[in-house]
Coordinates of C-alpha atoms and ligand atoms in Angstrom, one line a residue:
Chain A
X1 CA -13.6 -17.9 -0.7
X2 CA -16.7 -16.2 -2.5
X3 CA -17.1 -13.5 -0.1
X4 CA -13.3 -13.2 0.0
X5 CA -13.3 -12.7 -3.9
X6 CA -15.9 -10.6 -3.1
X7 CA -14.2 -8.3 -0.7
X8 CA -11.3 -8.0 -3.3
X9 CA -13.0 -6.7 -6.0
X10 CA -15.1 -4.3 -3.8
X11 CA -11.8 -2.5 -2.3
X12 CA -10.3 -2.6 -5.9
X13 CA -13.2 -0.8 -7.4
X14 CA -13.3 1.6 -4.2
X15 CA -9.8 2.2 -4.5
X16 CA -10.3 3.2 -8.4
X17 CA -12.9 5.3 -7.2
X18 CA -10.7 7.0 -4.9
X19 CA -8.1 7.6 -6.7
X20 CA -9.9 9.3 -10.1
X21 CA -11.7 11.3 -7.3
X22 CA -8.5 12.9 -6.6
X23 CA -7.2 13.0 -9.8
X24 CA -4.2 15.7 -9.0
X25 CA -3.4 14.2 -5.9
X26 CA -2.6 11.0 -7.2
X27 CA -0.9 12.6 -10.4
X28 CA 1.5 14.7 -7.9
X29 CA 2.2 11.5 -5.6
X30 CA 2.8 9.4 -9.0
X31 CA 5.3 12.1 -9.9
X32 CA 7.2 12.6 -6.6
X33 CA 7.4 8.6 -7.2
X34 CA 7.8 8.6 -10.1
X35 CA 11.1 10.6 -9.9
X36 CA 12.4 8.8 -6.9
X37 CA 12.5 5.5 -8.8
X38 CA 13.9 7.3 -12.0
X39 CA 17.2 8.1 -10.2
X40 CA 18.7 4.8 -8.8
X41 CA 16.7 3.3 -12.8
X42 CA 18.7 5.8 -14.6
X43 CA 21.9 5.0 -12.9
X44 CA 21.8 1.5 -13.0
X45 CA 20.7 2.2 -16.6
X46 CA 23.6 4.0 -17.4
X47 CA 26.6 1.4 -15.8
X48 CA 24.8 -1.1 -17.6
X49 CA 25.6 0.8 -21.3
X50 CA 28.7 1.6 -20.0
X51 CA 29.3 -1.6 -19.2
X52 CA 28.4 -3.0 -22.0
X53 CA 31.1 -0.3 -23.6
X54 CA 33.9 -1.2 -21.9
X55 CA 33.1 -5.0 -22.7
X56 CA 33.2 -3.7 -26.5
X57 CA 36.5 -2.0 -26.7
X58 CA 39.6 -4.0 -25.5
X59 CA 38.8 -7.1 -28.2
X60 CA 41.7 -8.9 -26.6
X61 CA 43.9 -7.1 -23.8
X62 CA 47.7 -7.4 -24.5
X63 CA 50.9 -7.4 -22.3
X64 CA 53.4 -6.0 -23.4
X65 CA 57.2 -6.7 -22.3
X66 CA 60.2 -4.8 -22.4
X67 CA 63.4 -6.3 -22.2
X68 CA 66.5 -4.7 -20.3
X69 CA 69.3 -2.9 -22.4
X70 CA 71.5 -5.7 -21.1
X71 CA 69.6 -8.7 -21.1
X72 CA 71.8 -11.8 -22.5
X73 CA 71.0 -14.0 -25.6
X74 CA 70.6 -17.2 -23.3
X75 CA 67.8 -14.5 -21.2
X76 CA 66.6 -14.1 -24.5
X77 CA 65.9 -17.2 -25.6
X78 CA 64.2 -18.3 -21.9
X79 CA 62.3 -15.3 -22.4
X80 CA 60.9 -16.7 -25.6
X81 CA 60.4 -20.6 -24.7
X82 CA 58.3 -18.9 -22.0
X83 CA 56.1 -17.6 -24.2
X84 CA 55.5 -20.6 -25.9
X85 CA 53.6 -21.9 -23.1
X86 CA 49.8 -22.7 -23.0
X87 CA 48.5 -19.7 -21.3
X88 CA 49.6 -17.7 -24.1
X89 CA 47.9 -17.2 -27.2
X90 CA 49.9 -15.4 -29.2
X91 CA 53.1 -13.9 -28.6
X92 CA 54.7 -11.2 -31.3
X93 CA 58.7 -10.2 -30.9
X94 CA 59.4 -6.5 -31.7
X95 CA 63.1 -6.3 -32.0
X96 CA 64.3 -2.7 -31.6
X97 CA 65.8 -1.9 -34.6
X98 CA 62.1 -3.1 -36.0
X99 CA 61.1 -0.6 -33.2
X100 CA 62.6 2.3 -34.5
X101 CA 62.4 1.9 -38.0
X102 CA 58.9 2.0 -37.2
X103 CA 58.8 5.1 -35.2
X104 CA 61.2 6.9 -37.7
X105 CA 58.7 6.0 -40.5
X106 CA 55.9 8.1 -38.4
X107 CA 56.6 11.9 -40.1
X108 CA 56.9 14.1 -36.7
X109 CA 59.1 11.7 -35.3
X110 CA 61.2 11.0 -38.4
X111 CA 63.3 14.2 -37.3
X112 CA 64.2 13.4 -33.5
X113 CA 64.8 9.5 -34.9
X114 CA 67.2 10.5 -37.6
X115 CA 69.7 12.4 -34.4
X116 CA 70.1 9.4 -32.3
X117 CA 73.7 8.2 -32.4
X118 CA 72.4 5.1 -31.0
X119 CA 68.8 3.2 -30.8
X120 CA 67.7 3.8 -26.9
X121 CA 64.6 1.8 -27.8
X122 CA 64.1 -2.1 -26.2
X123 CA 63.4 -5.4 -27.4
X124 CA 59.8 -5.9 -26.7
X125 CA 57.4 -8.8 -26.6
X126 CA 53.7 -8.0 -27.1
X127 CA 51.6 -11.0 -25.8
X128 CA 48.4 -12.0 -26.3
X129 CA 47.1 -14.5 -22.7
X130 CA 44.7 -16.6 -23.6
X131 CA 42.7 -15.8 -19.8
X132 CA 41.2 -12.8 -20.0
X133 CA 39.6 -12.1 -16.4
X134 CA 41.7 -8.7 -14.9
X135 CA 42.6 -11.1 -12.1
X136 CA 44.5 -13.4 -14.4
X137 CA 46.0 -10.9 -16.5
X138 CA 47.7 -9.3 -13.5
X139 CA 49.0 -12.7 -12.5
X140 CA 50.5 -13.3 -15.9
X141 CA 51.7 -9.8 -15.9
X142 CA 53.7 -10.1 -12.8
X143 CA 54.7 -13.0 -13.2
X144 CA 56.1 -12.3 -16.8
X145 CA 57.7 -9.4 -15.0
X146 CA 59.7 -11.2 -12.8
X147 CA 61.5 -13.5 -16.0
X148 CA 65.0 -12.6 -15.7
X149 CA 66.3 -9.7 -18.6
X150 CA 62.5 -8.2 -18.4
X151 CA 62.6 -4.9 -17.6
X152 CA 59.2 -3.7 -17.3
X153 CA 55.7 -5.3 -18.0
X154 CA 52.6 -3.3 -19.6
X155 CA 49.1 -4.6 -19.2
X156 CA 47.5 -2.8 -22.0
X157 CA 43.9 -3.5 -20.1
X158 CA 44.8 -1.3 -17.1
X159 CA 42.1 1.4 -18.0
X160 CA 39.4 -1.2 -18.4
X161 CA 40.0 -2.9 -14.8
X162 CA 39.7 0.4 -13.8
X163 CA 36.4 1.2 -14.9
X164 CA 35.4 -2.3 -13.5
X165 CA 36.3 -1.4 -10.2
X166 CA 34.4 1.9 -11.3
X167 CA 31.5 0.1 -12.5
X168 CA 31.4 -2.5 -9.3
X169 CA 31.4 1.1 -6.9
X170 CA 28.5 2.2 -9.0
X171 CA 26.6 -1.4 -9.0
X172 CA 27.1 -1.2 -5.2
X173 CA 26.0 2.7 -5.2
X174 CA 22.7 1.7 -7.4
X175 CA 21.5 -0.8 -4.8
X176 CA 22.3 1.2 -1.7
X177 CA 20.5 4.5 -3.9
X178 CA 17.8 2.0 -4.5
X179 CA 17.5 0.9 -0.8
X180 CA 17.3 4.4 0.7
X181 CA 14.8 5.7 -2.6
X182 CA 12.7 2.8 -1.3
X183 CA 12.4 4.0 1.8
X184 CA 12.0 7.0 0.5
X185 CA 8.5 5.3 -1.8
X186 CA 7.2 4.2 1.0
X187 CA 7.6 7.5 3.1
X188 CA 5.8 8.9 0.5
X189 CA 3.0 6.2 -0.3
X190 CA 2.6 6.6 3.7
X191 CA 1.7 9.9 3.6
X192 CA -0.2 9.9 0.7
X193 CA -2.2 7.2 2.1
X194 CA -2.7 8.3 5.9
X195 CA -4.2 11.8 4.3
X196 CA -6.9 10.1 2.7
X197 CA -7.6 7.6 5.5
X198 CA -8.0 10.6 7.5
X199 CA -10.4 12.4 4.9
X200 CA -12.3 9.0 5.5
X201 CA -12.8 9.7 9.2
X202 CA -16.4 9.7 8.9
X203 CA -17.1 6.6 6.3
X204 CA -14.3 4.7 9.0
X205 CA -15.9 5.5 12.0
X206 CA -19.6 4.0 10.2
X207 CA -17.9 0.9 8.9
X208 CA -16.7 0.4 12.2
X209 CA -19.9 0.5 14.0
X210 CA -21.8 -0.9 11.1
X211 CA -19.4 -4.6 11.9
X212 CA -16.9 -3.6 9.2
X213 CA -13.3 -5.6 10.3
X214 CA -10.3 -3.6 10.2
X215 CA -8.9 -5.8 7.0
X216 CA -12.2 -4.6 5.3
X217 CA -11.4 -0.9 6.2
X218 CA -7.7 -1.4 5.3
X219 CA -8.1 -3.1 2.3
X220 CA -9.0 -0.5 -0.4
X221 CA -6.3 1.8 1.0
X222 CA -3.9 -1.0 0.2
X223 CA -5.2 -1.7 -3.2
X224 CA -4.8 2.1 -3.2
X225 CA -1.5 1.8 -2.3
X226 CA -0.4 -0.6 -5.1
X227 CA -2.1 1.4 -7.7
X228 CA -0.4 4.8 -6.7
X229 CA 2.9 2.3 -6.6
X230 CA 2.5 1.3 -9.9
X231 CA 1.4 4.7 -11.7
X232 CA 4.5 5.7 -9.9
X233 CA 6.7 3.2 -11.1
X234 CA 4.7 3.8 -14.5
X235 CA 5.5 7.9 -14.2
X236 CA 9.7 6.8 -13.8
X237 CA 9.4 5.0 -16.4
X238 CA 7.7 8.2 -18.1
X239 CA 10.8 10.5 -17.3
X240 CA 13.8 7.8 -18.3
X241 CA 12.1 7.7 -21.3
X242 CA 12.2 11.3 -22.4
X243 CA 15.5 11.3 -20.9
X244 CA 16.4 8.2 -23.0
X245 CA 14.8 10.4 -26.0
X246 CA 17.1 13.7 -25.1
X247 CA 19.9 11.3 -24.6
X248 CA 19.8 9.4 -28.7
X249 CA 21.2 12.6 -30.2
X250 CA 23.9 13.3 -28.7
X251 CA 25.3 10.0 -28.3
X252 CA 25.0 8.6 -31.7
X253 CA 26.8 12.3 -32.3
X254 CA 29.5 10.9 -29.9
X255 CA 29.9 7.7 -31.0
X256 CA 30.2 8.7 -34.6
X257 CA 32.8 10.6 -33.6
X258 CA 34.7 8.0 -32.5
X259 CA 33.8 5.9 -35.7
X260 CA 31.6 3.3 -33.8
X261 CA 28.0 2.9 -33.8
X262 CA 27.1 2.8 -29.9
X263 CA 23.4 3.3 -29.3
X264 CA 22.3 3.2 -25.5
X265 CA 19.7 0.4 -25.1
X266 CA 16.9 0.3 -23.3
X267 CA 15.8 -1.7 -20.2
X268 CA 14.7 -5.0 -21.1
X269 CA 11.0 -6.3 -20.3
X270 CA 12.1 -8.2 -17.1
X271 CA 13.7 -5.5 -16.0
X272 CA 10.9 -3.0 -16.3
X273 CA 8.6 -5.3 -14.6
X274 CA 10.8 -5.8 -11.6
X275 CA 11.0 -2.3 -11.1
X276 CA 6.6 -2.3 -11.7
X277 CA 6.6 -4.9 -9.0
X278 CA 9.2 -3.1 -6.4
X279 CA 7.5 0.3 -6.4
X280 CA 3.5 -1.7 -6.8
X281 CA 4.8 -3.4 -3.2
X282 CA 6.5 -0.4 -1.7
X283 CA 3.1 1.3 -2.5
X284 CA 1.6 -1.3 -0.5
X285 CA 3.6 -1.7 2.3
X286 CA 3.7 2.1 2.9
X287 CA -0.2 1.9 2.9
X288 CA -0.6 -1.0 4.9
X289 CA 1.8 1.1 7.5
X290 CA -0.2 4.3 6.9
X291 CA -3.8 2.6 7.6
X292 CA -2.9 0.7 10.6
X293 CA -1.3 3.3 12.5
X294 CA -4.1 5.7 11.4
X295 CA -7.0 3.4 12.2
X296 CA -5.8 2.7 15.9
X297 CA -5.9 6.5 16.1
X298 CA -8.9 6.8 14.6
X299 CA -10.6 4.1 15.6
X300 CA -11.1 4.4 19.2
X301 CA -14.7 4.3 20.7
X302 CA -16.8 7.1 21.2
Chain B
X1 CA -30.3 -12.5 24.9
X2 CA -29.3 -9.5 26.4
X3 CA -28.6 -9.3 30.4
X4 CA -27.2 -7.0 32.6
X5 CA -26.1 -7.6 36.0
X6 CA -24.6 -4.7 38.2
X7 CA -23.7 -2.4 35.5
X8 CA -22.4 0.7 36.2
X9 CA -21.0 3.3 33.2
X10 CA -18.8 5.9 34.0
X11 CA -17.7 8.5 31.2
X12 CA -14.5 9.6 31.4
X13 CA -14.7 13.1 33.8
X14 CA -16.4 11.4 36.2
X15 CA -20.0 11.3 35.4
X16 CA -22.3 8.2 36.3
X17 CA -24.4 7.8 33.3
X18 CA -25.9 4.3 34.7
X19 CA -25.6 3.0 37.8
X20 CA -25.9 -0.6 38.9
X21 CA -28.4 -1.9 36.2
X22 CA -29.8 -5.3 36.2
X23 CA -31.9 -6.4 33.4
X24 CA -32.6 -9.4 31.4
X25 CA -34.4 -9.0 27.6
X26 CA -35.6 -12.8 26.0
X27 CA -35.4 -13.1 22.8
X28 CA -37.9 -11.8 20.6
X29 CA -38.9 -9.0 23.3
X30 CA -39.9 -5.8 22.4
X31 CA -38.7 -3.0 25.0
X32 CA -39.2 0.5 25.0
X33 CA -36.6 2.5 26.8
X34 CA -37.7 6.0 28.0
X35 CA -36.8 8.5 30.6
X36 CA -35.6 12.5 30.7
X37 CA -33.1 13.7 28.3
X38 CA -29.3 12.7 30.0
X39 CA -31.0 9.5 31.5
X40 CA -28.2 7.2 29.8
X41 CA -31.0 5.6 27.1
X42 CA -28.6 6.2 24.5
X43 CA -25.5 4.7 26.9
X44 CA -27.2 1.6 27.5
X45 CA -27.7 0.9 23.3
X46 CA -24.6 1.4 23.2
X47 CA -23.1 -1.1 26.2
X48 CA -25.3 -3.6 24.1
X49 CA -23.3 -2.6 20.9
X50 CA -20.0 -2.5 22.2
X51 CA -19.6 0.8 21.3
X52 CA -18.9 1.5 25.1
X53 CA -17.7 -1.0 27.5
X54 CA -19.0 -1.1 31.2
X55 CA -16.9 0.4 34.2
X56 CA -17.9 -2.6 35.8
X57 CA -20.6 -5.2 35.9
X58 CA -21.2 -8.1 33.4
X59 CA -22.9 -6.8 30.2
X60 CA -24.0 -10.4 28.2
X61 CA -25.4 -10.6 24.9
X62 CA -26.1 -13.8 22.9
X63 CA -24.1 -15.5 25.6
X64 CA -21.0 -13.9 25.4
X65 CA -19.4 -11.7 27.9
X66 CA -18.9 -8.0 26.1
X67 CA -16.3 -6.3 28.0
X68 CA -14.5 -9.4 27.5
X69 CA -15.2 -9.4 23.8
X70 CA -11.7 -8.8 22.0
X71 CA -11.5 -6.2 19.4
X72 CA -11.8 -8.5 16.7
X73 CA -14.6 -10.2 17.8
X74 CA -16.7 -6.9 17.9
X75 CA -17.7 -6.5 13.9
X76 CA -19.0 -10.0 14.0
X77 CA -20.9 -9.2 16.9
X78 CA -22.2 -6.0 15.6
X79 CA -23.1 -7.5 11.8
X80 CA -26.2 -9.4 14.0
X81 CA -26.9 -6.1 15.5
X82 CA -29.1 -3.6 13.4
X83 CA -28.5 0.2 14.6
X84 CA -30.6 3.4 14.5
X85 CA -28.7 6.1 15.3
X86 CA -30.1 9.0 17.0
X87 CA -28.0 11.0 14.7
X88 CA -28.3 8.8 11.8
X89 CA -24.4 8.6 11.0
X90 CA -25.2 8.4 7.4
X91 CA -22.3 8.7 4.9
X92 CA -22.5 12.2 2.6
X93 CA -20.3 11.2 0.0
X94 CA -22.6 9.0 -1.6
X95 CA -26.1 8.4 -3.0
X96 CA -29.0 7.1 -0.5
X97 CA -28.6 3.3 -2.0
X98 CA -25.0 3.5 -1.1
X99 CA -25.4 4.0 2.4
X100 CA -28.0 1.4 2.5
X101 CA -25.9 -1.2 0.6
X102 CA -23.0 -0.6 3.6
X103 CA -23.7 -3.0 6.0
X104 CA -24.2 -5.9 3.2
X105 CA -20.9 -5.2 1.5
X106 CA -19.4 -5.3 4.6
X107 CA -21.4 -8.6 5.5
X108 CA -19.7 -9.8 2.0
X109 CA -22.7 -10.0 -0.5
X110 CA -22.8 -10.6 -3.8
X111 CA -23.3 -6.7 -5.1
X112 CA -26.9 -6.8 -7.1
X113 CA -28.1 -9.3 -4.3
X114 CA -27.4 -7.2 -2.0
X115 CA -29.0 -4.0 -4.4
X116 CA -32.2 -5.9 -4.9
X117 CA -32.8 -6.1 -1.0
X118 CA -31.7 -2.5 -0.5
X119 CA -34.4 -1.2 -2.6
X120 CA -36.8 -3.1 -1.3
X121 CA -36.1 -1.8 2.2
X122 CA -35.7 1.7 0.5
X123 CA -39.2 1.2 -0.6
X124 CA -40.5 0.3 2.9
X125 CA -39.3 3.6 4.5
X126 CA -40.7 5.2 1.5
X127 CA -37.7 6.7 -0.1
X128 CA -37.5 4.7 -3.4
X129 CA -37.7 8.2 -5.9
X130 CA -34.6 9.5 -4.0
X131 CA -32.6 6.2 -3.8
X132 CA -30.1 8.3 -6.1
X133 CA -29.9 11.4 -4.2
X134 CA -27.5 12.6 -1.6
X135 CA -28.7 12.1 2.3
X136 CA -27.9 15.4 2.1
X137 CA -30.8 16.4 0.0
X138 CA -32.9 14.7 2.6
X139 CA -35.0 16.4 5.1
X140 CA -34.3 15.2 9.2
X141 CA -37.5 12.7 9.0
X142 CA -36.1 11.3 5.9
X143 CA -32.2 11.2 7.0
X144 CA -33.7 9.5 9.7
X145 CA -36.0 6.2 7.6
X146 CA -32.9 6.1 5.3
X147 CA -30.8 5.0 8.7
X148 CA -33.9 2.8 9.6
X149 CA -33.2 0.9 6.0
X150 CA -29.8 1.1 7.1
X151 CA -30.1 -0.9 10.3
X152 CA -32.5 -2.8 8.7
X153 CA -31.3 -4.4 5.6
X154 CA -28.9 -7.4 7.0
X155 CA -32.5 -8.6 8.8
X156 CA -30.3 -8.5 12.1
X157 CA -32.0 -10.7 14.7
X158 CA -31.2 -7.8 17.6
X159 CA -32.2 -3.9 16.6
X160 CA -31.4 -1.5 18.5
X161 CA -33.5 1.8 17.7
X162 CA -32.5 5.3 19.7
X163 CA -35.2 7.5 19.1
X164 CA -36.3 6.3 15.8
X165 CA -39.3 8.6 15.3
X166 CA -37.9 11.7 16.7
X167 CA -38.2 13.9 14.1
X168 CA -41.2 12.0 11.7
X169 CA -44.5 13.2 11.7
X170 CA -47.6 11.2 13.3
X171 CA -48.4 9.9 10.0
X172 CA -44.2 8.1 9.3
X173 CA -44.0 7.3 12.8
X174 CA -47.1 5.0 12.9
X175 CA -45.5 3.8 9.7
X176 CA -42.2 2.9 11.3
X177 CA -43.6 1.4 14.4
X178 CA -45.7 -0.5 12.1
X179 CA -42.5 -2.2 10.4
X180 CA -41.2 -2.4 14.0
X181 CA -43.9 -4.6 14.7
X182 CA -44.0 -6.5 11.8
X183 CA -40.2 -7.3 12.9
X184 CA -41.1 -8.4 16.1
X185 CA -43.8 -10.6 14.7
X186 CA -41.3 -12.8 12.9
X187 CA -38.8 -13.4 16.2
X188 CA -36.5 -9.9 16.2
X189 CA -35.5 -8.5 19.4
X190 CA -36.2 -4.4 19.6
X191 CA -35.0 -2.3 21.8
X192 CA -36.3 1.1 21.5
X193 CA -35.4 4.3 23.5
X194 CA -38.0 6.9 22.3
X195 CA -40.7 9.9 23.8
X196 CA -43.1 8.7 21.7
X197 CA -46.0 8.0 24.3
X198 CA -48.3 7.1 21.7
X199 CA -45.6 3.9 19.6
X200 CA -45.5 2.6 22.8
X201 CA -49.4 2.3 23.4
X202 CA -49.8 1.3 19.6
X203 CA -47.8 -1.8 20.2
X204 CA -47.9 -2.3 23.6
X205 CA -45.1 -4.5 24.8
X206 CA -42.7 -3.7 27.9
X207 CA -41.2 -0.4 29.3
X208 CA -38.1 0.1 30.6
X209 CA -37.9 3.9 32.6
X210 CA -34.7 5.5 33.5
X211 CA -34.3 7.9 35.9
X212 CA -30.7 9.3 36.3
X213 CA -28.7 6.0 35.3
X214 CA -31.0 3.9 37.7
X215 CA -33.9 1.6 36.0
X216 CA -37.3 1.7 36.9
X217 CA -39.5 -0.9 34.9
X218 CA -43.1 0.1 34.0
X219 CA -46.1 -1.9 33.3
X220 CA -46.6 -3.4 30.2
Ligands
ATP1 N1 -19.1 10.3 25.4 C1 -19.6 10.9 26.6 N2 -18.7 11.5 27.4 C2 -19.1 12.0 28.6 N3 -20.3 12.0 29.0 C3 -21.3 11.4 28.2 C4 -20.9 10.9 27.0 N4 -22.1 10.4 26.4 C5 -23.1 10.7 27.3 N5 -22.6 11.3 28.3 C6 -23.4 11.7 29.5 O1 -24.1 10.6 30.0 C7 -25.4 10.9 30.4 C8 -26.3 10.0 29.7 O2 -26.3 10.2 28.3 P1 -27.2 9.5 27.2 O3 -26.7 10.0 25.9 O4 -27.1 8.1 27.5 O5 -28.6 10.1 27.6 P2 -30.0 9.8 26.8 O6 -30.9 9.2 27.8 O7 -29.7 9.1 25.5 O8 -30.4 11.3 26.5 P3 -31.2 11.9 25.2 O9 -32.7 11.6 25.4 O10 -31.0 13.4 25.3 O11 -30.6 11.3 24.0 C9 -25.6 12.4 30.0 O12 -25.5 13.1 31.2 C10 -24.5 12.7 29.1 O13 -24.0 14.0 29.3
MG2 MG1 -29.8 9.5 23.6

């Protein structure tokens, strides 16, 4: 257990050592890391604020109904104790002279309202469902549709299920980004690592005949590993920053053109350490691949 | 402690470096190995190291079979081993200490433990004002005590010596032989390939000759 402590903190310091002896090196391989990581980060970074948009806008999705030109008062009335029911919150009639009095108070349309010989606007319902999940809301919709004297149904949240679905493709594109980028880390951590254990030919072949074990010849270059991991995971978080920093401008400009006050928000602490760990073990792995292959190359007896 | 029965080393390309040796070394012996340059002095250290493995034959050390010896069983074998290399293999990329220091960081010692016996050893061989330098800054006779302190700092119970005094003057080479005896005094087992005519009458002790890969034991 002591020697094993030992051994830890002799390959940690050895892989410090080795790394600040080739400080560009390891600044380069943090970099190509670190913008590897920064993609799949900045994507999920962005659904997440846009996410968190499209749960902000649609307060309360509505349905609105339009009745047919000759629906009958008993239709009517059905129509309305329908809407009475539990799963609706609120439900607001629009009769159509209401309708067009309304329109013809709107200037532009005032002219084109005041030619009609007749009103060729509908009775309308708006509702107000107390569910609010998309898959209810399309139940209700239909459903509402198919009352008798309804012409034509109007979910009023169509765009937002839309970007859901959006949103979902993107979730599923961030993970399958992430998977290949990972692969990608380690590709890179691999190479990074099998140049240096070959620059370490000598110092290997020594240990070896000297009684070193492979695990004690392996060992810094994993520490080594898991440090280049993390200054890469360090250096994406580096670059979403600055791009978080380009980014603040223009959006508040956006928003505030829109009247609201949408900020983008930053990744939250767990979230920035999972990321730390992910890249600190794909570091790892890639080194533990790079040193075994490269010491049963190196390794063989002279 | 060390035996050899029938062994025969074959490089790859065919030549015969040692051909049927049988030997036995007790523990505590101390055996010169000599013969012509190419007489497979060096091959033989190195069956005994595992560094090669035997064509065929049974090489034994400590009891245990070496060309059955699996891979992983090898650095334990070889931490019990101390090795003179007759080209040093000393590590350029750090200071003379470093390199000494090696083979007890491997071993697992606590680090200024393991720095107090290094310098001591340093100071046996007589290179304690350049235990900062770089081995490169060393001349051949010192390259070659620092890999002397090398092999020697873990107090291995086997040493293994090839050509240990090959490039040190009369005066370090009585020195060295001097520790070597010293070693043997307290129990170590050498085994030393060397020219030196004159070691091997200082400290008397028993000769192994080989002549072309075959053994031919001289008087003690
Ligand atoms: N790795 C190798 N591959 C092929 N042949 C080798 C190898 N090592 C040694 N030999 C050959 O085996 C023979 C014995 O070599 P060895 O190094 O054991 O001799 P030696 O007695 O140590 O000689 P020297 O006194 O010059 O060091 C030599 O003919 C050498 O050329
Ligand atoms: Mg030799």
């Amino acid at each position: 257990m002591k020697h094993w402590l030992r051994h830890q903190k002799h390959a940690l310091t050895t892989a410090l050592r080795r790394l600040l002896s080739q400080p560009v090196v390891t600044l380069l391989t943090a970099l190509a890391m670190g913008v590897a990581i920064s993609l799949p980060s900045a994507l999920y970074l962005m659904l997440g604020n846009l996410n968190r948009l499209a749960g902000d806008l649609p307060a309360q999705p509505e349905i609105s109904l339009f009745l047919a030109a000759d629906v009958t008062p008993v239709q009517k009335s059905l129509i309305a104790a329908r809407l009475k029911q539990a799963d609706i919150a609120q439900a607001r009639h629009i009769p159509k002279e209401q309708a067009l009095t309304a329109l013809s108070a709107s200037q532009d349309l005032a002219d084109i309202t005041a030619g009609l010989t007749e009103n060729p606007l509908p009775d309308a319902w708006v509702v107000r469902p107390q569910a609010s999940t998309p898959e209810a809301l399309t139940h209700l919709a239909s459903e509402l549709g198919k009352l008798p004297g309804v012409a034509e149904t109007q979910l009023d949240s169509q765009w937002i299920e839309r970007l859901q679905a959006a949103l979902a493709i993107g979730r599923t594109g961030v993970w399958l980004l992430g998977g290949l980028l990972a692969i990608a880390l380690m590709a890179i951590s691999s190479n990074a690592i099998r140049a240096r254990v070959l620059t370490r030919r000598d110092e290997i072949h020594v240990s070896h005949l000297i009684g070193a074990t492979d695990r004690y010849i392996r060992r810094p270059f994993m520490y080594l590993g898991a440090l280049q991991g993390l200054l890469g995971g360090l250096a994406a978080g580096v670059v979403l920053a600055l791009a978080g920093g380009m980014l603040h401008a223009p959006v508040a400009h956006l928003s505030s053109l829109y009247g609201a006050s949408f900020q983008l928000l930053p990744p939250a602490g767990t979230e920035i350490a999972i990321v730390l760990a992910i890249t600190t073990l794909t570091g790892w792995l890639g080194a533990w691949v790079a040193a075994t292959r490269t010491l049963h190359q190196t390794s063989a007896p002279r | 402690m060390i035996s050899f029965n029938q062994v025969t080393k074959r490089y790859p390309g065919g030549h015969e470096a040692l051909s049927s040796i049988n030997l036995v070394i007790e523990k505590g012996e101390l055996v010169f190995l000599t013969g012509h340059s190419g007489a497979g002095k060096s091959t033989l250290l190195k069956l005994i190291a595992a560094i090669e493995r035997p064509t065929s034959g049974v090489v034994s050390v400590n009891g245990q079979n070496i060309s059955r010896l699996s891979q992983r069983a090898v650095p334990y074998l070889r931490r019990n081993i101390g090795l003179v290399f007759q080209d040093h293999k000393l590590l350029f990329d750090r200071t003379v200490i470093e390199n000494v220091v090696l083979p007890l960081d491997i071993a697992g010692f606590d680090r200024r433990e393991a720095l107090k016996r290094a310098r001591a050893v340093i100071d046996k061989v007589g290179l304690l004002n350049r235990e900062k330098s770089n081995p490169v800054s060393l001349s051949g006779g010192e390259q070659q005590r620092l890999c002397i302190a090398r092999a020697l700092v873990s107090r291995p119970a086997l040493l293994l010596a090839d050509e240990p005094t090959g490039n040190l003057d009369a005066g370090y080479a009585a020195d060295i032989m001097a520790m070597f005896r010293d070693f043997h005094q307290v129990g170590t087992t050498l085994v030393i390939a060397t020219h030196d005519d004159r070691a091997i009458s200082a400290l008397g002790g028993r000769t192994l000759h080989l002549d072309h890969g075959k053994i031919t034991e001289g008087a003690a």
